[in-house]
Amino acid sequence: MPSSPGLHHVTAICSNAARTRDFYERVLGLRLVKRTVNFDDPSCWHLYFGDETGSPGTLLTFFEWPNGERGAPGAGEAVALSFAIPKGAAHEWVRRLTEEDVYVAIAPGADDALTFHDPDGLALELIEQDWAEALPGHTTAYIGEEQAIRGLAVVTLLVEDCDATANVLEDVLGWRETARASHGGFLRLRFAAPGAAGPGRLIDVLKAPEAAPAQQGAGSVHHIAFRAADDKVQGAMAKALSKAGLTPTEQKDRTYFRSIYAREPSGVLLEVATDGPGFLVDETADALGTNLRLPPRLEALREEIEANLPPLA
Ligand code: ZN
């Protein structure tokens, strides 16, 4: 059976790319590792934020829908993302976020998450994780190594029927259920990727039979992507998705990885993305994220595309 060692990236929607860039790059200290356009709609920005080199499991990406209406969280969508920070870093983050006028709350529980929202209302958390300190952190003028975010910790999906979602996570992706608890009428199932703890290895599935369906818009998660080591493993996962009754797409070349997509039974759009070739395929490590990069088929239109994109700063 194929298995995915973790999430590759999460893609969300923002209404103002410059504001989103300021928030994730300056306030949260992620690195903008690629500035490109939505390959399916080159009039829109696609920005990738992550660690120093854009390692799988650290990536949060945004499509810009300029002046897009805000979405409404609901069933069939990822409703919260948490980032991992080193042990002892939470206190400094409360200070930093408060200073930046970001309202931050502390959600009591096993994780003691700091909860807040991005400028479009996307629900975010920072969670201290044992494994975080051992990974290199991307530092900035404002954020040091002892504080820096080390990638995604947990992605929370809200679904009507957690059994159907669990089947996909377990039977297609090779994840396993590690915890189950009731919270205020919700059933929460936690799934972990095979292997050691690290970035992008946990998904919480929240069962909400009465929840209204999500309405996608600014501040919504568009899809979540799982890692596949290579094309062969991805091909095996495509077969497994079909066997589970889903309808995976053909493979699409995203320049930095190759992808297939399928909607799981509760409505969450899933992607399976190859680890390679990665973000250094068209830029040096130092230059990552500094210039607009386009796939070869769009290079001929560069002038027109650049002229139409809203400013990034
Ligand atoms: Zn994607």
PDB file of C-alpha atoms and ligand atoms in Angstrom:
ATOM      1  CA  MET A   1       0.000   0.000   0.000  1.00  0.00           C
ATOM      2  CA  PRO A   2       1.337   3.491  -0.846  1.00  0.00           C
ATOM      3  CA  SER A   3       1.731   5.981   1.956  1.00  0.00           C
ATOM      4  CA  SER A   4       2.236   9.717   2.262  1.00  0.00           C
ATOM      5  CA  PRO A   5       4.824  10.884   4.844  1.00  0.00           C
ATOM      6  CA  GLY A   6       2.980  14.153   5.447  1.00  0.00           C
ATOM      7  CA  LEU A   7       1.341  17.218   4.020  1.00  0.00           C
ATOM      8  CA  HIS A   8       3.211  18.922   1.186  1.00  0.00           C
ATOM      9  CA  HIS A   9       1.393  22.283   1.321  1.00  0.00           C
ATOM     10  CA  VAL A  10      -1.888  23.990   2.102  1.00  0.00           C
ATOM     11  CA  THR A  11      -3.338  26.503  -0.354  1.00  0.00           C
ATOM     12  CA  ALA A  12      -5.689  29.266   0.780  1.00  0.00           C
ATOM     13  CA  ILE A  13      -7.327  32.301  -0.788  1.00  0.00           C
ATOM     14  CA  CYS A  14      -6.524  35.916   0.015  1.00  0.00           C
ATOM     15  CA  SER A  15      -8.085  39.152  -1.202  1.00  0.00           C
ATOM     16  CA  ASN A  16      -4.967  41.334  -1.192  1.00  0.00           C
ATOM     17  CA  ALA A  17      -1.596  39.773  -2.000  1.00  0.00           C
ATOM     18  CA  ALA A  18       0.462  42.697  -0.669  1.00  0.00           C
ATOM     19  CA  ARG A  19      -1.331  42.612   2.692  1.00  0.00           C
ATOM     20  CA  THR A  20      -1.013  38.817   2.872  1.00  0.00           C
ATOM     21  CA  ARG A  21       2.684  39.054   2.052  1.00  0.00           C
ATOM     22  CA  ASP A  22       3.251  41.587   4.821  1.00  0.00           C
ATOM     23  CA  PHE A  23       1.410  39.408   7.336  1.00  0.00           C
ATOM     24  CA  TYR A  24       3.104  36.076   6.593  1.00  0.00           C
ATOM     25  CA  GLU A  25       6.550  37.429   5.743  1.00  0.00           C
ATOM     26  CA  ARG A  26       7.024  40.278   8.209  1.00  0.00           C
ATOM     27  CA  VAL A  27       4.610  39.530  11.063  1.00  0.00           C
ATOM     28  CA  LEU A  28       4.910  35.718  11.139  1.00  0.00           C
ATOM     29  CA  GLY A  29       8.418  35.488   9.689  1.00  0.00           C
ATOM     30  CA  LEU A  30       7.835  32.876   6.978  1.00  0.00           C
ATOM     31  CA  ARG A  31       9.942  33.138   3.846  1.00  0.00           C
ATOM     32  CA  LEU A  32       8.298  34.040   0.549  1.00  0.00           C
ATOM     33  CA  VAL A  33       9.933  31.238  -1.463  1.00  0.00           C
ATOM     34  CA  LYS A  34       8.136  31.679  -4.771  1.00  0.00           C
ATOM     35  CA  ARG A  35       6.162  34.431  -6.436  1.00  0.00           C
ATOM     36  CA  THR A  36       4.272  33.093  -9.419  1.00  0.00           C
ATOM     37  CA  VAL A  37       0.746  33.100 -10.828  1.00  0.00           C
ATOM     38  CA  ASN A  38      -2.101  30.634 -10.589  1.00  0.00           C
ATOM     39  CA  PHE A  39      -1.183  28.315 -13.482  1.00  0.00           C
ATOM     40  CA  ASP A  40      -4.905  27.819 -14.195  1.00  0.00           C
ATOM     41  CA  ASP A  41      -5.576  31.593 -14.126  1.00  0.00           C
ATOM     42  CA  PRO A  42      -2.390  33.604 -14.799  1.00  0.00           C
ATOM     43  CA  SER A  43      -4.112  36.914 -14.010  1.00  0.00           C
ATOM     44  CA  CYS A  44      -3.879  35.978 -10.297  1.00  0.00           C
ATOM     45  CA  TRP A  45      -0.930  35.785  -7.954  1.00  0.00           C
ATOM     46  CA  HIS A  46       0.147  32.497  -6.430  1.00  0.00           C
ATOM     47  CA  LEU A  47       2.508  33.112  -3.509  1.00  0.00           C
ATOM     48  CA  TYR A  48       4.355  30.352  -1.628  1.00  0.00           C
ATOM     49  CA  PHE A  49       5.514  30.857   1.958  1.00  0.00           C
ATOM     50  CA  GLY A  50       7.625  28.344   3.860  1.00  0.00           C
ATOM     51  CA  ASP A  51      10.984  27.674   5.449  1.00  0.00           C
ATOM     52  CA  GLU A  52      14.360  28.665   3.973  1.00  0.00           C
ATOM     53  CA  THR A  53      14.028  26.393   0.914  1.00  0.00           C
ATOM     54  CA  GLY A  54      10.304  25.692   0.870  1.00  0.00           C
ATOM     55  CA  SER A  55      10.525  22.178   2.302  1.00  0.00           C
ATOM     56  CA  PRO A  56       7.389  20.030   2.025  1.00  0.00           C
ATOM     57  CA  GLY A  57       5.337  20.347   5.233  1.00  0.00           C
ATOM     58  CA  THR A  58       6.316  23.988   5.787  1.00  0.00           C
ATOM     59  CA  LEU A  59       4.398  25.479   2.852  1.00  0.00           C
ATOM     60  CA  LEU A  60       1.325  27.690   2.957  1.00  0.00           C
ATOM     61  CA  THR A  61       0.420  29.139  -0.422  1.00  0.00           C
ATOM     62  CA  PHE A  62      -2.131  31.740  -1.504  1.00  0.00           C
ATOM     63  CA  PHE A  63      -4.170  32.407  -4.596  1.00  0.00           C
ATOM     64  CA  GLU A  64      -5.144  36.051  -4.730  1.00  0.00           C
ATOM     65  CA  TRP A  65      -8.749  36.790  -5.608  1.00  0.00           C
ATOM     66  CA  PRO A  66      -8.475  40.588  -5.699  1.00  0.00           C
ATOM     67  CA  ASN A  67     -11.239  42.198  -3.625  1.00  0.00           C
ATOM     68  CA  GLY A  68     -12.778  38.744  -3.254  1.00  0.00           C
ATOM     69  CA  GLU A  69     -15.683  38.319  -0.879  1.00  0.00           C
ATOM     70  CA  ARG A  70     -14.820  36.690   2.397  1.00  0.00           C
ATOM     71  CA  GLY A  71     -15.629  32.986   2.619  1.00  0.00           C
ATOM     72  CA  ALA A  72     -17.594  31.365   5.434  1.00  0.00           C
ATOM     73  CA  PRO A  73     -16.020  28.410   7.223  1.00  0.00           C
ATOM     74  CA  GLY A  74     -18.108  25.252   7.232  1.00  0.00           C
ATOM     75  CA  ALA A  75     -18.241  21.569   6.449  1.00  0.00           C
ATOM     76  CA  GLY A  76     -16.124  20.168   3.627  1.00  0.00           C
ATOM     77  CA  GLU A  77     -13.111  22.379   4.196  1.00  0.00           C
ATOM     78  CA  ALA A  78      -9.981  22.859   6.275  1.00  0.00           C
ATOM     79  CA  VAL A  79     -11.074  25.371   8.919  1.00  0.00           C
ATOM     80  CA  ALA A  80      -7.863  25.951  10.902  1.00  0.00           C
ATOM     81  CA  LEU A  81      -4.115  25.671  10.390  1.00  0.00           C
ATOM     82  CA  SER A  82      -1.558  25.514  13.118  1.00  0.00           C
ATOM     83  CA  PHE A  83       2.143  26.233  12.848  1.00  0.00           C
ATOM     84  CA  ALA A  84       4.804  24.635  15.035  1.00  0.00           C
ATOM     85  CA  ILE A  85       6.989  26.823  17.242  1.00  0.00           C
ATOM     86  CA  PRO A  86       9.757  25.724  19.639  1.00  0.00           C
ATOM     87  CA  LYS A  87       9.004  24.987  23.297  1.00  0.00           C
ATOM     88  CA  GLY A  88       8.978  28.183  25.336  1.00  0.00           C
ATOM     89  CA  ALA A  89       8.308  30.457  22.335  1.00  0.00           C
ATOM     90  CA  ALA A  90       4.594  31.084  22.925  1.00  0.00           C
ATOM     91  CA  HIS A  91       5.103  33.918  25.399  1.00  0.00           C
ATOM     92  CA  GLU A  92       7.206  35.929  22.954  1.00  0.00           C
ATOM     93  CA  TRP A  93       4.640  35.317  20.196  1.00  0.00           C
ATOM     94  CA  VAL A  94       1.819  36.707  22.350  1.00  0.00           C
ATOM     95  CA  ARG A  95       3.895  39.856  22.770  1.00  0.00           C
ATOM     96  CA  ARG A  96       4.763  40.096  19.071  1.00  0.00           C
ATOM     97  CA  LEU A  97       1.222  39.514  17.783  1.00  0.00           C
ATOM     98  CA  THR A  98      -0.269  41.934  20.307  1.00  0.00           C
ATOM     99  CA  GLU A  99       2.269  44.575  19.300  1.00  0.00           C
ATOM    100  CA  GLU A 100       1.187  44.065  15.676  1.00  0.00           C
ATOM    101  CA  ASP A 101      -2.484  44.573  16.667  1.00  0.00           C
ATOM    102  CA  VAL A 102      -3.314  40.924  15.983  1.00  0.00           C
ATOM    103  CA  TYR A 103      -5.887  39.762  18.538  1.00  0.00           C
ATOM    104  CA  VAL A 104      -4.547  36.556  20.073  1.00  0.00           C
ATOM    105  CA  ALA A 105      -6.314  34.138  22.418  1.00  0.00           C
ATOM    106  CA  ILE A 106      -5.023  31.108  24.272  1.00  0.00           C
ATOM    107  CA  ALA A 107      -7.132  28.005  23.692  1.00  0.00           C
ATOM    108  CA  PRO A 108      -6.791  25.760  26.718  1.00  0.00           C
ATOM    109  CA  GLY A 109      -6.153  22.105  25.995  1.00  0.00           C
ATOM    110  CA  ALA A 110      -3.385  19.622  25.490  1.00  0.00           C
ATOM    111  CA  ASP A 111      -1.795  21.884  22.880  1.00  0.00           C
ATOM    112  CA  ASP A 112      -2.210  25.296  24.591  1.00  0.00           C
ATOM    113  CA  ALA A 113      -2.596  26.843  21.169  1.00  0.00           C
ATOM    114  CA  LEU A 114      -2.325  30.561  20.518  1.00  0.00           C
ATOM    115  CA  THR A 115      -5.246  31.311  18.205  1.00  0.00           C
ATOM    116  CA  PHE A 116      -5.610  34.298  15.900  1.00  0.00           C
ATOM    117  CA  HIS A 117      -6.711  35.186  12.364  1.00  0.00           C
ATOM    118  CA  ASP A 118      -4.942  36.395   9.258  1.00  0.00           C
ATOM    119  CA  PRO A 119      -6.122  39.634   7.556  1.00  0.00           C
ATOM    120  CA  ASP A 120      -8.817  37.738   5.590  1.00  0.00           C
ATOM    121  CA  GLY A 121     -10.093  35.857   8.643  1.00  0.00           C
ATOM    122  CA  LEU A 122      -8.302  32.522   8.136  1.00  0.00           C
ATOM    123  CA  ALA A 123      -8.073  30.801  11.541  1.00  0.00           C
ATOM    124  CA  LEU A 124      -4.459  30.217  12.562  1.00  0.00           C
ATOM    125  CA  GLU A 125      -2.742  28.746  15.601  1.00  0.00           C
ATOM    126  CA  LEU A 126       0.764  28.563  16.963  1.00  0.00           C
ATOM    127  CA  ILE A 127       1.560  25.428  18.953  1.00  0.00           C
ATOM    128  CA  GLU A 128       4.746  24.569  20.814  1.00  0.00           C
ATOM    129  CA  GLN A 129       6.063  21.239  19.531  1.00  0.00           C
ATOM    130  CA  ASP A 130       8.882  19.095  20.951  1.00  0.00           C
ATOM    131  CA  TRP A 131      10.375  18.464  17.512  1.00  0.00           C
ATOM    132  CA  ALA A 132      10.461  22.096  16.375  1.00  0.00           C
ATOM    133  CA  GLU A 133      13.712  23.238  17.984  1.00  0.00           C
ATOM    134  CA  ALA A 134      15.777  20.580  16.202  1.00  0.00           C
ATOM    135  CA  LEU A 135      14.827  21.995  12.774  1.00  0.00           C
ATOM    136  CA  PRO A 136      16.448  25.135  11.383  1.00  0.00           C
ATOM    137  CA  GLY A 137      14.192  28.194  11.578  1.00  0.00           C
ATOM    138  CA  HIS A 138      14.007  31.003   9.029  1.00  0.00           C
ATOM    139  CA  THR A 139      15.091  34.098  10.930  1.00  0.00           C
ATOM    140  CA  THR A 140      14.285  37.698  10.083  1.00  0.00           C
ATOM    141  CA  ALA A 141      15.109  41.129  11.482  1.00  0.00           C
ATOM    142  CA  TYR A 142      12.250  40.646  13.964  1.00  0.00           C
ATOM    143  CA  ILE A 143      12.201  36.898  14.639  1.00  0.00           C
ATOM    144  CA  GLY A 144      15.095  34.849  15.967  1.00  0.00           C
ATOM    145  CA  GLU A 145      15.882  31.135  15.822  1.00  0.00           C
ATOM    146  CA  GLU A 146      14.348  30.443  19.265  1.00  0.00           C
ATOM    147  CA  GLN A 147      10.997  31.824  18.088  1.00  0.00           C
ATOM    148  CA  ALA A 148      10.772  31.045  14.357  1.00  0.00           C
ATOM    149  CA  ILE A 149       7.937  28.950  12.929  1.00  0.00           C
ATOM    150  CA  ARG A 150       9.062  25.463  11.827  1.00  0.00           C
ATOM    151  CA  GLY A 151       6.250  24.463   9.479  1.00  0.00           C
ATOM    152  CA  LEU A 152       2.703  23.187   9.761  1.00  0.00           C
ATOM    153  CA  ALA A 153       1.744  21.363  12.957  1.00  0.00           C
ATOM    154  CA  VAL A 154      -1.926  20.400  12.573  1.00  0.00           C
ATOM    155  CA  VAL A 155      -4.524  21.022   9.862  1.00  0.00           C
ATOM    156  CA  THR A 156      -8.138  20.757  11.025  1.00  0.00           C
ATOM    157  CA  LEU A 157     -10.851  19.545   8.634  1.00  0.00           C
ATOM    158  CA  LEU A 158     -14.555  20.048   9.353  1.00  0.00           C
ATOM    159  CA  VAL A 159     -16.637  17.262   7.833  1.00  0.00           C
ATOM    160  CA  GLU A 160     -20.147  15.854   8.018  1.00  0.00           C
ATOM    161  CA  ASP A 161     -19.055  12.246   8.009  1.00  0.00           C
ATOM    162  CA  CYS A 162     -15.669  11.490   9.518  1.00  0.00           C
ATOM    163  CA  ASP A 163     -15.745   7.800   8.569  1.00  0.00           C
ATOM    164  CA  ALA A 164     -15.547   8.558   4.851  1.00  0.00           C
ATOM    165  CA  THR A 165     -12.674  11.009   5.378  1.00  0.00           C
ATOM    166  CA  ALA A 166     -10.917   8.568   7.718  1.00  0.00           C
ATOM    167  CA  ASN A 167     -11.074   5.852   5.068  1.00  0.00           C
ATOM    168  CA  VAL A 168      -9.217   8.058   2.595  1.00  0.00           C
ATOM    169  CA  LEU A 169      -6.578   9.073   5.154  1.00  0.00           C
ATOM    170  CA  GLU A 170      -6.020   5.486   6.285  1.00  0.00           C
ATOM    171  CA  ASP A 171      -6.576   3.359   3.190  1.00  0.00           C
ATOM    172  CA  VAL A 172      -5.212   5.663   0.483  1.00  0.00           C
ATOM    173  CA  LEU A 173      -2.607   7.775   2.294  1.00  0.00           C
ATOM    174  CA  GLY A 174      -1.473   5.312   4.948  1.00  0.00           C
ATOM    175  CA  TRP A 175      -2.093   7.627   7.932  1.00  0.00           C
ATOM    176  CA  ARG A 176      -3.471   6.243  11.194  1.00  0.00           C
ATOM    177  CA  GLU A 177      -5.884   7.442  13.860  1.00  0.00           C
ATOM    178  CA  THR A 178      -3.974   8.255  17.063  1.00  0.00           C
ATOM    179  CA  ALA A 179      -6.577   9.962  19.242  1.00  0.00           C
ATOM    180  CA  ARG A 180     -10.299  10.537  19.511  1.00  0.00           C
ATOM    181  CA  ALA A 181     -12.139  12.908  21.849  1.00  0.00           C
ATOM    182  CA  SER A 182     -15.429  14.766  22.222  1.00  0.00           C
ATOM    183  CA  HIS A 183     -15.333  18.547  22.460  1.00  0.00           C
ATOM    184  CA  GLY A 184     -18.604  20.406  23.075  1.00  0.00           C
ATOM    185  CA  GLY A 185     -20.699  18.103  20.911  1.00  0.00           C
ATOM    186  CA  PHE A 186     -18.018  17.674  18.256  1.00  0.00           C
ATOM    187  CA  LEU A 187     -16.125  14.454  17.727  1.00  0.00           C
ATOM    188  CA  ARG A 188     -12.431  15.119  17.025  1.00  0.00           C
ATOM    189  CA  LEU A 189     -10.263  12.432  15.454  1.00  0.00           C
ATOM    190  CA  ARG A 190      -6.522  12.957  15.127  1.00  0.00           C
ATOM    191  CA  PHE A 191      -4.577  11.279  12.335  1.00  0.00           C
ATOM    192  CA  ALA A 192      -0.799  11.047  12.052  1.00  0.00           C
ATOM    193  CA  ALA A 193       1.401  10.361   9.069  1.00  0.00           C
ATOM    194  CA  PRO A 194       3.637   7.287   9.270  1.00  0.00           C
ATOM    195  CA  GLY A 195       7.104   7.934  10.682  1.00  0.00           C
ATOM    196  CA  ALA A 196       8.574  10.343  13.205  1.00  0.00           C
ATOM    197  CA  ALA A 197       6.957  13.619  14.307  1.00  0.00           C
ATOM    198  CA  GLY A 198       7.714  16.671  12.167  1.00  0.00           C
ATOM    199  CA  PRO A 199       6.136  19.327   9.972  1.00  0.00           C
ATOM    200  CA  GLY A 200       2.819  18.539   8.286  1.00  0.00           C
ATOM    201  CA  ARG A 201       2.301  15.188   9.988  1.00  0.00           C
ATOM    202  CA  LEU A 202      -1.027  15.719  11.829  1.00  0.00           C
ATOM    203  CA  ILE A 203      -4.616  16.185  10.679  1.00  0.00           C
ATOM    204  CA  ASP A 204      -7.589  16.649  12.982  1.00  0.00           C
ATOM    205  CA  VAL A 205     -10.960  15.659  11.581  1.00  0.00           C
ATOM    206  CA  LEU A 206     -13.831  17.387  13.323  1.00  0.00           C
ATOM    207  CA  LYS A 207     -17.219  15.744  12.821  1.00  0.00           C
ATOM    208  CA  ALA A 208     -19.954  18.354  12.483  1.00  0.00           C
ATOM    209  CA  PRO A 209     -23.113  16.716  11.138  1.00  0.00           C
ATOM    210  CA  GLU A 210     -25.167  19.901  11.568  1.00  0.00           C
ATOM    211  CA  ALA A 211     -22.645  22.346  10.099  1.00  0.00           C
ATOM    212  CA  ALA A 212     -23.562  24.317   6.998  1.00  0.00           C
ATOM    213  CA  PRO A 213     -21.377  23.676   3.980  1.00  0.00           C
ATOM    214  CA  ALA A 214     -18.350  25.960   3.698  1.00  0.00           C
ATOM    215  CA  GLN A 215     -18.589  28.897   1.313  1.00  0.00           C
ATOM    216  CA  GLN A 216     -15.287  29.408  -0.391  1.00  0.00           C
ATOM    217  CA  GLY A 217     -13.828  32.907  -0.564  1.00  0.00           C
ATOM    218  CA  ALA A 218     -11.064  35.050   0.876  1.00  0.00           C
ATOM    219  CA  GLY A 219      -9.822  33.516   4.109  1.00  0.00           C
ATOM    220  CA  SER A 220     -10.809  29.986   3.030  1.00  0.00           C
ATOM    221  CA  VAL A 221      -8.520  27.045   2.477  1.00  0.00           C
ATOM    222  CA  HIS A 222      -8.734  25.995  -1.182  1.00  0.00           C
ATOM    223  CA  HIS A 223      -7.094  22.579  -0.864  1.00  0.00           C
ATOM    224  CA  ILE A 224      -4.603  20.531   1.126  1.00  0.00           C
ATOM    225  CA  ALA A 225      -1.774  18.664  -0.587  1.00  0.00           C
ATOM    226  CA  PHE A 226      -0.138  15.422   0.544  1.00  0.00           C
ATOM    227  CA  ARG A 227       3.409  14.400  -0.263  1.00  0.00           C
ATOM    228  CA  ALA A 228       4.334  11.609  -2.642  1.00  0.00           C
ATOM    229  CA  ALA A 229       8.007  10.600  -2.854  1.00  0.00           C
ATOM    230  CA  ASP A 230       7.894  10.363  -6.653  1.00  0.00           C
ATOM    231  CA  ASP A 231       5.666   9.772  -9.689  1.00  0.00           C
ATOM    232  CA  LYS A 232       5.481   6.053  -9.033  1.00  0.00           C
ATOM    233  CA  VAL A 233       4.124   6.467  -5.500  1.00  0.00           C
ATOM    234  CA  GLN A 234       1.770   9.163  -6.760  1.00  0.00           C
ATOM    235  CA  GLY A 235       0.514   6.789  -9.444  1.00  0.00           C
ATOM    236  CA  ALA A 236      -0.166   4.127  -6.815  1.00  0.00           C
ATOM    237  CA  MET A 237      -2.100   6.709  -4.769  1.00  0.00           C
ATOM    238  CA  ALA A 238      -4.144   7.677  -7.840  1.00  0.00           C
ATOM    239  CA  LYS A 239      -5.122   4.016  -8.210  1.00  0.00           C
ATOM    240  CA  ALA A 240      -5.953   3.792  -4.522  1.00  0.00           C
ATOM    241  CA  LEU A 241      -8.087   6.962  -4.760  1.00  0.00           C
ATOM    242  CA  SER A 242     -10.031   5.456  -7.655  1.00  0.00           C
ATOM    243  CA  LYS A 243     -10.483   2.210  -5.763  1.00  0.00           C
ATOM    244  CA  ALA A 244     -11.880   4.216  -2.835  1.00  0.00           C
ATOM    245  CA  GLY A 245     -14.487   5.697  -5.191  1.00  0.00           C
ATOM    246  CA  LEU A 246     -12.836   9.082  -5.767  1.00  0.00           C
ATOM    247  CA  THR A 247     -12.047  10.570  -9.173  1.00  0.00           C
ATOM    248  CA  PRO A 248      -8.430  11.733  -9.362  1.00  0.00           C
ATOM    249  CA  THR A 249      -7.411  14.106 -12.159  1.00  0.00           C
ATOM    250  CA  GLU A 250      -4.624  13.524 -14.653  1.00  0.00           C
ATOM    251  CA  GLN A 251      -1.179  14.557 -13.451  1.00  0.00           C
ATOM    252  CA  LYS A 252      -0.530  18.324 -13.825  1.00  0.00           C
ATOM    253  CA  ASP A 253       2.948  19.843 -14.020  1.00  0.00           C
ATOM    254  CA  ARG A 254       3.226  22.614 -11.395  1.00  0.00           C
ATOM    255  CA  THR A 255       6.947  23.261 -12.225  1.00  0.00           C
ATOM    256  CA  TYR A 256       8.012  22.789  -8.567  1.00  0.00           C
ATOM    257  CA  PHE A 257       6.095  19.501  -8.166  1.00  0.00           C
ATOM    258  CA  ARG A 258       3.683  17.355 -10.156  1.00  0.00           C
ATOM    259  CA  SER A 259       0.124  17.005  -8.894  1.00  0.00           C
ATOM    260  CA  ILE A 260      -3.094  15.090  -9.020  1.00  0.00           C
ATOM    261  CA  TYR A 261      -6.312  16.284  -7.375  1.00  0.00           C
ATOM    262  CA  ALA A 262      -9.425  14.571  -6.021  1.00  0.00           C
ATOM    263  CA  ARG A 263     -12.348  15.651  -3.864  1.00  0.00           C
ATOM    264  CA  GLU A 264     -12.889  13.369  -0.861  1.00  0.00           C
ATOM    265  CA  PRO A 265     -16.440  12.300   0.083  1.00  0.00           C
ATOM    266  CA  SER A 266     -16.974  15.142   2.581  1.00  0.00           C
ATOM    267  CA  GLY A 267     -15.998  17.770   0.029  1.00  0.00           C
ATOM    268  CA  VAL A 268     -12.398  18.593   0.953  1.00  0.00           C
ATOM    269  CA  LEU A 269     -10.251  19.061  -2.158  1.00  0.00           C
ATOM    270  CA  LEU A 270      -7.116  16.930  -1.856  1.00  0.00           C
ATOM    271  CA  GLU A 271      -3.946  17.083  -3.904  1.00  0.00           C
ATOM    272  CA  VAL A 272      -1.071  14.630  -4.038  1.00  0.00           C
ATOM    273  CA  ALA A 273       2.154  16.474  -4.933  1.00  0.00           C
ATOM    274  CA  THR A 274       5.577  14.986  -5.655  1.00  0.00           C
ATOM    275  CA  ASP A 275       8.464  16.100  -3.424  1.00  0.00           C
ATOM    276  CA  GLY A 276      10.537  17.017  -6.465  1.00  0.00           C
ATOM    277  CA  PRO A 277      11.816  18.878  -8.294  1.00  0.00           C
ATOM    278  CA  GLY A 278      11.374  21.621  -5.643  1.00  0.00           C
ATOM    279  CA  PHE A 279      11.742  25.397  -5.571  1.00  0.00           C
ATOM    280  CA  LEU A 280      15.386  25.605  -6.603  1.00  0.00           C
ATOM    281  CA  VAL A 281      14.502  24.430 -10.111  1.00  0.00           C
ATOM    282  CA  ASP A 282      14.261  28.013 -11.469  1.00  0.00           C
ATOM    283  CA  GLU A 283      15.938  30.218  -8.823  1.00  0.00           C
ATOM    284  CA  THR A 284      19.008  30.024  -6.607  1.00  0.00           C
ATOM    285  CA  ALA A 285      18.516  29.566  -2.853  1.00  0.00           C
ATOM    286  CA  ASP A 286      19.431  33.212  -2.192  1.00  0.00           C
ATOM    287  CA  ALA A 287      17.067  34.556  -4.838  1.00  0.00           C
ATOM    288  CA  LEU A 288      13.992  32.491  -3.870  1.00  0.00           C
ATOM    289  CA  GLY A 289      10.833  34.577  -4.016  1.00  0.00           C
ATOM    290  CA  THR A 290      12.455  37.754  -5.303  1.00  0.00           C
ATOM    291  CA  ASN A 291      11.164  37.735  -8.892  1.00  0.00           C
ATOM    292  CA  LEU A 292       8.034  36.684 -10.742  1.00  0.00           C
ATOM    293  CA  ARG A 293       8.611  33.151 -12.030  1.00  0.00           C
ATOM    294  CA  LEU A 294       6.469  31.757 -14.849  1.00  0.00           C
ATOM    295  CA  PRO A 295       6.222  28.310 -16.401  1.00  0.00           C
ATOM    296  CA  PRO A 296       7.723  28.147 -19.938  1.00  0.00           C
ATOM    297  CA  ARG A 297       4.294  28.192 -21.618  1.00  0.00           C
ATOM    298  CA  LEU A 298       3.473  31.565 -19.991  1.00  0.00           C
ATOM    299  CA  GLU A 299       6.863  33.251 -20.559  1.00  0.00           C
ATOM    300  CA  ALA A 300       5.698  34.675 -23.893  1.00  0.00           C
ATOM    301  CA  LEU A 301       2.956  36.543 -22.016  1.00  0.00           C
ATOM    302  CA  ARG A 302       5.233  37.844 -19.232  1.00  0.00           C
ATOM    303  CA  GLU A 303       4.893  41.525 -20.073  1.00  0.00           C
ATOM    304  CA  GLU A 304       1.109  41.405 -20.136  1.00  0.00           C
ATOM    305  CA  ILE A 305       0.904  39.255 -17.007  1.00  0.00           C
ATOM    306  CA  GLU A 306       3.265  41.532 -15.038  1.00  0.00           C
ATOM    307  CA  ALA A 307       1.375  44.637 -16.096  1.00  0.00           C
ATOM    308  CA  ASN A 308      -1.927  43.215 -14.836  1.00  0.00           C
ATOM    309  CA  LEU A 309      -0.863  41.800 -11.474  1.00  0.00           C
ATOM    310  CA  PRO A 310      -1.634  43.989  -8.454  1.00  0.00           C
ATOM    311  CA  PRO A 311       1.471  45.323  -6.645  1.00  0.00           C
ATOM    312  CA  LEU A 312       2.994  43.062  -3.981  1.00  0.00           C
ATOM    313  CA  ALA A 313       4.218  45.811  -1.684  1.00  0.00           C
TER     314      ALA A 313
HETATM  315 ZN    ZN B   1      -1.714  22.805  -4.331  1.00  0.00          ZN
END
